[in-house]
mmCIF file with all atom_site columns, C-alpha atoms in Angstrom:
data_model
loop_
_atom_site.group_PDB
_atom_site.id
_atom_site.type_symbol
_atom_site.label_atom_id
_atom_site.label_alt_id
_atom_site.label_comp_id
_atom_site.label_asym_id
_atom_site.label_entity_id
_atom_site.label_seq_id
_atom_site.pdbx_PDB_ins_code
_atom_site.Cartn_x
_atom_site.Cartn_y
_atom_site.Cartn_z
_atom_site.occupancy
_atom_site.B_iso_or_equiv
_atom_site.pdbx_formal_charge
_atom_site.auth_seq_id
_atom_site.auth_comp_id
_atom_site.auth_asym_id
_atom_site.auth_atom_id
_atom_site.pdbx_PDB_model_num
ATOM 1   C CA . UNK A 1 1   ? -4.678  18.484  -3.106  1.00 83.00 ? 1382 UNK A CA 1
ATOM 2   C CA . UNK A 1 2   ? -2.968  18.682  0.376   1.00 85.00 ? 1383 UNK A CA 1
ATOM 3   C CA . UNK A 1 3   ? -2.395  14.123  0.061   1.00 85.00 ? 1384 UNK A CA 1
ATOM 4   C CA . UNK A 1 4   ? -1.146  14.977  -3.600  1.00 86.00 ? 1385 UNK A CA 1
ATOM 5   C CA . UNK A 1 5   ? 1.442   17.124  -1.958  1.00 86.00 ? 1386 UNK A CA 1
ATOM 6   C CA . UNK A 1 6   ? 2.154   14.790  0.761   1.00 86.00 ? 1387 UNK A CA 1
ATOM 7   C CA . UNK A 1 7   ? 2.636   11.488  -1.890  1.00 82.00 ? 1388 UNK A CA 1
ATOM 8   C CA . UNK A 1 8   ? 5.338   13.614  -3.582  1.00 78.00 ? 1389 UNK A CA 1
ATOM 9   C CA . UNK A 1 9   ? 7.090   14.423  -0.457  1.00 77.00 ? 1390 UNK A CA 1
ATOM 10  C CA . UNK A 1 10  ? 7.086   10.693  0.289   1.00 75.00 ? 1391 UNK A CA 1
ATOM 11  C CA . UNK A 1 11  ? 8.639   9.756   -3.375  1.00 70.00 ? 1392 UNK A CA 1
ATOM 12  C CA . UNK A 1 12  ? 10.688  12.161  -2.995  1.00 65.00 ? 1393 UNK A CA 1
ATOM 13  C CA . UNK A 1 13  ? 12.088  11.477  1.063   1.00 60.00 ? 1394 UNK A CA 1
ATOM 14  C CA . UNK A 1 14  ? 12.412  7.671   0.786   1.00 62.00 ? 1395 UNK A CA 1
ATOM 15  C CA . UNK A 1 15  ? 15.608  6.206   1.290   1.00 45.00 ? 1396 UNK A CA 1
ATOM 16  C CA . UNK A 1 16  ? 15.398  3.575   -2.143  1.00 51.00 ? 1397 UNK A CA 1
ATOM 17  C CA . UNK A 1 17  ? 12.325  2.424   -3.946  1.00 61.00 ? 1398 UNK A CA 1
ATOM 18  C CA . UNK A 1 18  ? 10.078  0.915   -1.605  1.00 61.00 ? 1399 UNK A CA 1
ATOM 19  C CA . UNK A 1 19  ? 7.764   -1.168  -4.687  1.00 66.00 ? 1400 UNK A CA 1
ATOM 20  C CA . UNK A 1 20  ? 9.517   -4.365  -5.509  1.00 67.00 ? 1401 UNK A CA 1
ATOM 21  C CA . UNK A 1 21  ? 10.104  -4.305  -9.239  1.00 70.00 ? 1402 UNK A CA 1
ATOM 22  C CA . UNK A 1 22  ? 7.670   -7.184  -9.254  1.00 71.00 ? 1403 UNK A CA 1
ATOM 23  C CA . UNK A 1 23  ? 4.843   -5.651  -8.190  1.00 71.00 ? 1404 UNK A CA 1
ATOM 24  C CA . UNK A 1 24  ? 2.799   -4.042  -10.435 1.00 72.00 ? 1405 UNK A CA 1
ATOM 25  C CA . UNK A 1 25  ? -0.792  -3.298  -8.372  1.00 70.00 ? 1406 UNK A CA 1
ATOM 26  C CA . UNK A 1 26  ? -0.473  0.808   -7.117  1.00 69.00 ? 1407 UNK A CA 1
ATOM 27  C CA . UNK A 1 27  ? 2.742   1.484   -9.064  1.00 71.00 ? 1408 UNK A CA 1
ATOM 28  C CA . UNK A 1 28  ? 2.192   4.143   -11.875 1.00 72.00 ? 1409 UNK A CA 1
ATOM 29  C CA . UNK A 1 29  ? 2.852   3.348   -15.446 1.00 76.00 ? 1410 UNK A CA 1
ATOM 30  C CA . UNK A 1 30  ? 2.036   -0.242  -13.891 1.00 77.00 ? 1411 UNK A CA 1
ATOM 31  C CA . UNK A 1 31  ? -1.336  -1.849  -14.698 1.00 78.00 ? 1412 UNK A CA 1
ATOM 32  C CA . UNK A 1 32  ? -3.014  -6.602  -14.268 1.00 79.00 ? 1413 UNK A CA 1
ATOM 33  C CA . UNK A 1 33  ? -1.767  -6.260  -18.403 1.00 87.00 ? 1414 UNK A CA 1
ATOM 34  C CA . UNK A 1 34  ? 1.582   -5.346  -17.332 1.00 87.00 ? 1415 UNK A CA 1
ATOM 35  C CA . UNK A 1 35  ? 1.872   -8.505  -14.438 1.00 85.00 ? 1416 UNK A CA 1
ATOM 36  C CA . UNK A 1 36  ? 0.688   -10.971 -16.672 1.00 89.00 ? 1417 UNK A CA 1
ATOM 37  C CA . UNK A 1 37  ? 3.014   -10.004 -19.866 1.00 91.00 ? 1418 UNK A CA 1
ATOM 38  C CA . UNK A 1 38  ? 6.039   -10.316 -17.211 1.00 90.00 ? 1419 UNK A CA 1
ATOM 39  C CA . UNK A 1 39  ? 3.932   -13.940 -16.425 1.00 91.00 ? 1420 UNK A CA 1
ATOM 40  C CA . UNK A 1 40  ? 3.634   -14.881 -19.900 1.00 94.00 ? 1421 UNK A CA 1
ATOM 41  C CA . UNK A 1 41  ? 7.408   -14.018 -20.739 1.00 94.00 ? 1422 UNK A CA 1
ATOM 42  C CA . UNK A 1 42  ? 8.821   -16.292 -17.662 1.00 93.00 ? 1423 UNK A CA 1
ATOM 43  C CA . UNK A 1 43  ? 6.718   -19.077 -18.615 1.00 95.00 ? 1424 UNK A CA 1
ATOM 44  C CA . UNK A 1 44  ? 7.691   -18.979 -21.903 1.00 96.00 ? 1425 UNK A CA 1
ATOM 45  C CA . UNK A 1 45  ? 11.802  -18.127 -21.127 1.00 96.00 ? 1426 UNK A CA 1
ATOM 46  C CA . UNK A 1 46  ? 11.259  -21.231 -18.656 1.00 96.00 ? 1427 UNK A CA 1
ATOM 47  C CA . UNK A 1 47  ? 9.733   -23.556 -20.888 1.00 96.00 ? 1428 UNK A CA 1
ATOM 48  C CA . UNK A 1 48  ? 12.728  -22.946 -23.242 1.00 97.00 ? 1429 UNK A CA 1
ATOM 49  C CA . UNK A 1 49  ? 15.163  -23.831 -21.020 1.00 97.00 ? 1430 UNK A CA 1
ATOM 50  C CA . UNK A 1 50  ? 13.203  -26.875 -19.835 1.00 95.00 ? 1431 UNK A CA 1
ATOM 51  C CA . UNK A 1 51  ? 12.549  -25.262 -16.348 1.00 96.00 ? 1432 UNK A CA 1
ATOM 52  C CA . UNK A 1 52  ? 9.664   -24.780 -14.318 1.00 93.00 ? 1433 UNK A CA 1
ATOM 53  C CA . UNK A 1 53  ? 7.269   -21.936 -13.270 1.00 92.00 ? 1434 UNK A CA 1
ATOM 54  C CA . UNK A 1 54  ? 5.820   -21.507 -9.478  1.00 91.00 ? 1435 UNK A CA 1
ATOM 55  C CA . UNK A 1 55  ? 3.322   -19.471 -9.500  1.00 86.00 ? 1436 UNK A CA 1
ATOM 56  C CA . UNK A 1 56  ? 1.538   -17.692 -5.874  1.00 82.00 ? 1437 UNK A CA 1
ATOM 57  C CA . UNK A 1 57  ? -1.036  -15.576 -6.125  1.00 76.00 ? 1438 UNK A CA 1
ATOM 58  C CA . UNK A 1 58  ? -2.552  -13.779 -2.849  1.00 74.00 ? 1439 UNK A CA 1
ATOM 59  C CA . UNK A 1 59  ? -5.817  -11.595 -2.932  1.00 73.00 ? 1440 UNK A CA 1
ATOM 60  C CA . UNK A 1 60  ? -6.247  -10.053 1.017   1.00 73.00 ? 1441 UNK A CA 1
ATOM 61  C CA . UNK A 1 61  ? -9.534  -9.529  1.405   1.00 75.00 ? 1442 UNK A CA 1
ATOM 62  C CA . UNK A 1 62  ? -10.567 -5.943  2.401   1.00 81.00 ? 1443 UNK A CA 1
ATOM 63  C CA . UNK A 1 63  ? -6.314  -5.502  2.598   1.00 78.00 ? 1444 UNK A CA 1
ATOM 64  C CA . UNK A 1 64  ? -6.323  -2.037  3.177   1.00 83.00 ? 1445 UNK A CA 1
ATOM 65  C CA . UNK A 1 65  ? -8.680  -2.224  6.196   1.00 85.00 ? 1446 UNK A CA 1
ATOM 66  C CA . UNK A 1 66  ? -5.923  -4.331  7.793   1.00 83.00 ? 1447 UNK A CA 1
ATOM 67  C CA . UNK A 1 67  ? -2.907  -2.001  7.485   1.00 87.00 ? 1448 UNK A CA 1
ATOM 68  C CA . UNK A 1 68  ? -1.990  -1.868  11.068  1.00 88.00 ? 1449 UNK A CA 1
ATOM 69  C CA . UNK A 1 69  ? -1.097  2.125   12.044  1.00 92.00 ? 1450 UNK A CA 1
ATOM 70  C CA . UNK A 1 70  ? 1.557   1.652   14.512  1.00 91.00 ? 1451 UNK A CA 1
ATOM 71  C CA . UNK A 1 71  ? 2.975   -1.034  11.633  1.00 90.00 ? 1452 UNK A CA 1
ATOM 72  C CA . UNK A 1 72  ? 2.819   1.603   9.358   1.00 90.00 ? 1453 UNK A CA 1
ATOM 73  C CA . UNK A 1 73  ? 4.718   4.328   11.178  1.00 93.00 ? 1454 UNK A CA 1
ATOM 74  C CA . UNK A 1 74  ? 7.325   1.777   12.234  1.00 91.00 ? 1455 UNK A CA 1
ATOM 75  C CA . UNK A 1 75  ? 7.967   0.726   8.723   1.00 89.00 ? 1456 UNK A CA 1
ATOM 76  C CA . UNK A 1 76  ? 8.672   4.570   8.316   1.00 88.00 ? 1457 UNK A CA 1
ATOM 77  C CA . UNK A 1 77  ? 11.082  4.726   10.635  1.00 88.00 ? 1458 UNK A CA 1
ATOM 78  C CA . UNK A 1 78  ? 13.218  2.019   9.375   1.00 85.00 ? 1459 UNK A CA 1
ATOM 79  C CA . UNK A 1 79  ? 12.614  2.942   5.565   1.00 82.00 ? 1460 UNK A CA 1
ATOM 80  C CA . UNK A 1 80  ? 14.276  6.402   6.611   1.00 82.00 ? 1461 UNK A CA 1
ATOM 81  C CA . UNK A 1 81  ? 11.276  8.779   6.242   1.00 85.00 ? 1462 UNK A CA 1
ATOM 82  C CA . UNK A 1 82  ? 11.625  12.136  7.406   1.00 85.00 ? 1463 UNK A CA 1
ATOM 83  C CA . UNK A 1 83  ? 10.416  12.568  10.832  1.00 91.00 ? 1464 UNK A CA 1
ATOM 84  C CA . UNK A 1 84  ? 8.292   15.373  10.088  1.00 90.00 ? 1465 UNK A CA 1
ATOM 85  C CA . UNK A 1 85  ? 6.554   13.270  7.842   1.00 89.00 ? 1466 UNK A CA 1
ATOM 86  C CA . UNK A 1 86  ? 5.890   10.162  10.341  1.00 91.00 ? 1467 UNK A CA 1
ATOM 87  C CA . UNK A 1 87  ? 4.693   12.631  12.887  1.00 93.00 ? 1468 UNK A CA 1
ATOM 88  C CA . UNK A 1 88  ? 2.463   14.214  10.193  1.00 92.00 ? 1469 UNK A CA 1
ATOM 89  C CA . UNK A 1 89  ? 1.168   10.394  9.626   1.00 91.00 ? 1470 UNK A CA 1
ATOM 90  C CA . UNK A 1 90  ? 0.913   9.295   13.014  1.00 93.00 ? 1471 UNK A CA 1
ATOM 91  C CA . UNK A 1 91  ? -1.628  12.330  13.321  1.00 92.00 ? 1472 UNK A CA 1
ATOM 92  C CA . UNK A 1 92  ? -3.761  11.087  9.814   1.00 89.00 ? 1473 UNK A CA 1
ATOM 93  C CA . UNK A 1 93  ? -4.010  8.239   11.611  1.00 90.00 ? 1474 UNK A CA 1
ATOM 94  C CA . UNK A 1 94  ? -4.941  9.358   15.151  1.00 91.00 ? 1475 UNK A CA 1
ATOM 95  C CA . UNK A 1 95  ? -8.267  9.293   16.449  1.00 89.00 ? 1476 UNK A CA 1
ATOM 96  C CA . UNK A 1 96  ? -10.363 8.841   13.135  1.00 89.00 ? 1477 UNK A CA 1
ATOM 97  C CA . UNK A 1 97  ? -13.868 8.460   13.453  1.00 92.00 ? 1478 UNK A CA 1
ATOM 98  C CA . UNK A 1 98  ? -16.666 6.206   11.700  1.00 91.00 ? 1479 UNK A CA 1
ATOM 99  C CA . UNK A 1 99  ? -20.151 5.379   11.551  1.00 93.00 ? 1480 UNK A CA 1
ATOM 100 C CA . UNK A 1 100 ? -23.074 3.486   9.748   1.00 95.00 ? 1481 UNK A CA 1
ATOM 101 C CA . UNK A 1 101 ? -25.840 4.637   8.324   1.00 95.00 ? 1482 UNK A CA 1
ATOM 102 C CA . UNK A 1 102 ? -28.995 2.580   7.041   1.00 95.00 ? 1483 UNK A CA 1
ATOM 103 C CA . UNK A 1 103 ? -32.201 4.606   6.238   1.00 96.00 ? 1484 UNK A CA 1
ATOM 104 C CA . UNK A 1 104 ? -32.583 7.132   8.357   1.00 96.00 ? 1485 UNK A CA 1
ATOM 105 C CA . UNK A 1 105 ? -30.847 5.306   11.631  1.00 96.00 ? 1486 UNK A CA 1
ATOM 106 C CA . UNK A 1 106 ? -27.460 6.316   12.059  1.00 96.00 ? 1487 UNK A CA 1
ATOM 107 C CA . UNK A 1 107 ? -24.691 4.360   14.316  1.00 97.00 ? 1488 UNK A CA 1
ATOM 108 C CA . UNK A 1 108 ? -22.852 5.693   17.079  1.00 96.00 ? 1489 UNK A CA 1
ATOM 109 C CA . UNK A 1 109 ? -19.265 6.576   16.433  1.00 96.00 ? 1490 UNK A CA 1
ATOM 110 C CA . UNK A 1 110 ? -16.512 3.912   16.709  1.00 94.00 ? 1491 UNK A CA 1
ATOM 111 C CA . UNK A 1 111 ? -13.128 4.083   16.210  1.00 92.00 ? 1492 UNK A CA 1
ATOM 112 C CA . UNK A 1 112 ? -10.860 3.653   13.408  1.00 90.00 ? 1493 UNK A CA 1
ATOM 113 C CA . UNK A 1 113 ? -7.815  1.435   14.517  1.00 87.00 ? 1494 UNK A CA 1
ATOM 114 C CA . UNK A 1 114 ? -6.216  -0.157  11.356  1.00 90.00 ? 1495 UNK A CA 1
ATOM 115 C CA . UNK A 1 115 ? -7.064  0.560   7.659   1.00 90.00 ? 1496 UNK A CA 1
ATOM 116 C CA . UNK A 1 116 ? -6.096  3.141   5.534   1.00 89.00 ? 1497 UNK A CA 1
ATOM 117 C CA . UNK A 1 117 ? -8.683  5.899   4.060   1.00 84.00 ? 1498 UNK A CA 1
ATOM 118 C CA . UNK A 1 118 ? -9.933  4.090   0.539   1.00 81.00 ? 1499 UNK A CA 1
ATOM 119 C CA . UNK A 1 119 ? -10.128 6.860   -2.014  1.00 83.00 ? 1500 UNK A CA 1
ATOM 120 C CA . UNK A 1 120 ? -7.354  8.353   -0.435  1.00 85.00 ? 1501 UNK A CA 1
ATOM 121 C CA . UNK A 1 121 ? -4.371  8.974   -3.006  1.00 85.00 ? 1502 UNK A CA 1
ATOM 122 C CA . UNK A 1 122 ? -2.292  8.303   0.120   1.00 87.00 ? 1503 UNK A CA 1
ATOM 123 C CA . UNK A 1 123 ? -3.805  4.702   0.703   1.00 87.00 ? 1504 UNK A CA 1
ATOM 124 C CA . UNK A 1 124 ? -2.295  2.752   -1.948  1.00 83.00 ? 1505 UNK A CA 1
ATOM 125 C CA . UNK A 1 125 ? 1.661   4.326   -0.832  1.00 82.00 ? 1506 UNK A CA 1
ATOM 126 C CA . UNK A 1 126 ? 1.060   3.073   2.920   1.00 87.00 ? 1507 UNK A CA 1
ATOM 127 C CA . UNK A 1 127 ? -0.275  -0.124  2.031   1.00 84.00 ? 1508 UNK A CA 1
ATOM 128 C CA . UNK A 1 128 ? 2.293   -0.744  -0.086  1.00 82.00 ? 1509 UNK A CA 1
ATOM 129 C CA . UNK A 1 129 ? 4.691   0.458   3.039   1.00 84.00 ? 1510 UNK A CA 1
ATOM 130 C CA . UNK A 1 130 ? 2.788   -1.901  5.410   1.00 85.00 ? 1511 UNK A CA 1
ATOM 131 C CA . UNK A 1 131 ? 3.352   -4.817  3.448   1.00 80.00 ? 1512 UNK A CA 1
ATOM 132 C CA . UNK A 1 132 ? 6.803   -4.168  2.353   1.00 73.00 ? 1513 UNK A CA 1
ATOM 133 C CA . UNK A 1 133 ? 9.080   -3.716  4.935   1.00 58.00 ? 1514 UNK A CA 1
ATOM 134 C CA . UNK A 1 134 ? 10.081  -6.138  7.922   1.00 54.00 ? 1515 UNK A CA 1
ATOM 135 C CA . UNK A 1 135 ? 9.656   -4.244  11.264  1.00 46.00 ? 1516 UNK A CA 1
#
């Protein structure tokens, strides 16, 4: 409930829409059917006016584990977040915890140092802030 809250305040405290219009992946209303109708118009519109179609497609594997923290908070700072927020954020991030467990061994504790929580509704916003904005 509490990250619900917190998504909201970000929508509602950035400074412009930080999700190109092209992007369709973690955007609401925004679905693979939608990105490949926009595909499938182009390539048609192009092929009418005798032009061609580039196409790039990049799959990061294991992206959100590579979300960089300080990169993150940064990025915050120049989109125009509130600064309550980015402190709130720079403690989500700080000094997370994780281990391993197979059978009944369990792993010492490491630290978290990149990566945003999967299965958080938070994770999908600060990826998308991480690989948006120039630092």
């Amino acid at each position: 409930m509490f990250e619900r809250v917190i998504k909201d305040k970000i929508d509602l405290s950035v400074v412009g829409d930080y999700i190109p219009e092209r992007q369709f992946g973690f955007k609401k209303g925004n679905s693979t059917v939608h990105a490949l109708l926009k595909f499938h118009t182009d390539v048609i519109q192009n092929l009418r006016e005798r032009r061609c179609t580039v196409a790039v497609s990049l799959d990061i594997e294991k992206a959100f584990d590579k979300a960089y923290h300080d990169g993150i908070l940064v990025k915050m700072v120049n989109i125009g977040f509130d600064p309550s927020l980015i402190k709130l954020f720079r403690s989500f991030f700080n000094d997370r915890k994780f281990c391993v467990q197979l059978g009944n061994e369990v792993s010492r504790f490491g630290s978290v140092l990149c990566g945003v929580p999967q299965g958080s509704v938070l994770a999908p916003h600060l990826y998308n802030i991480f690989t948006r904005f120039s630092s």
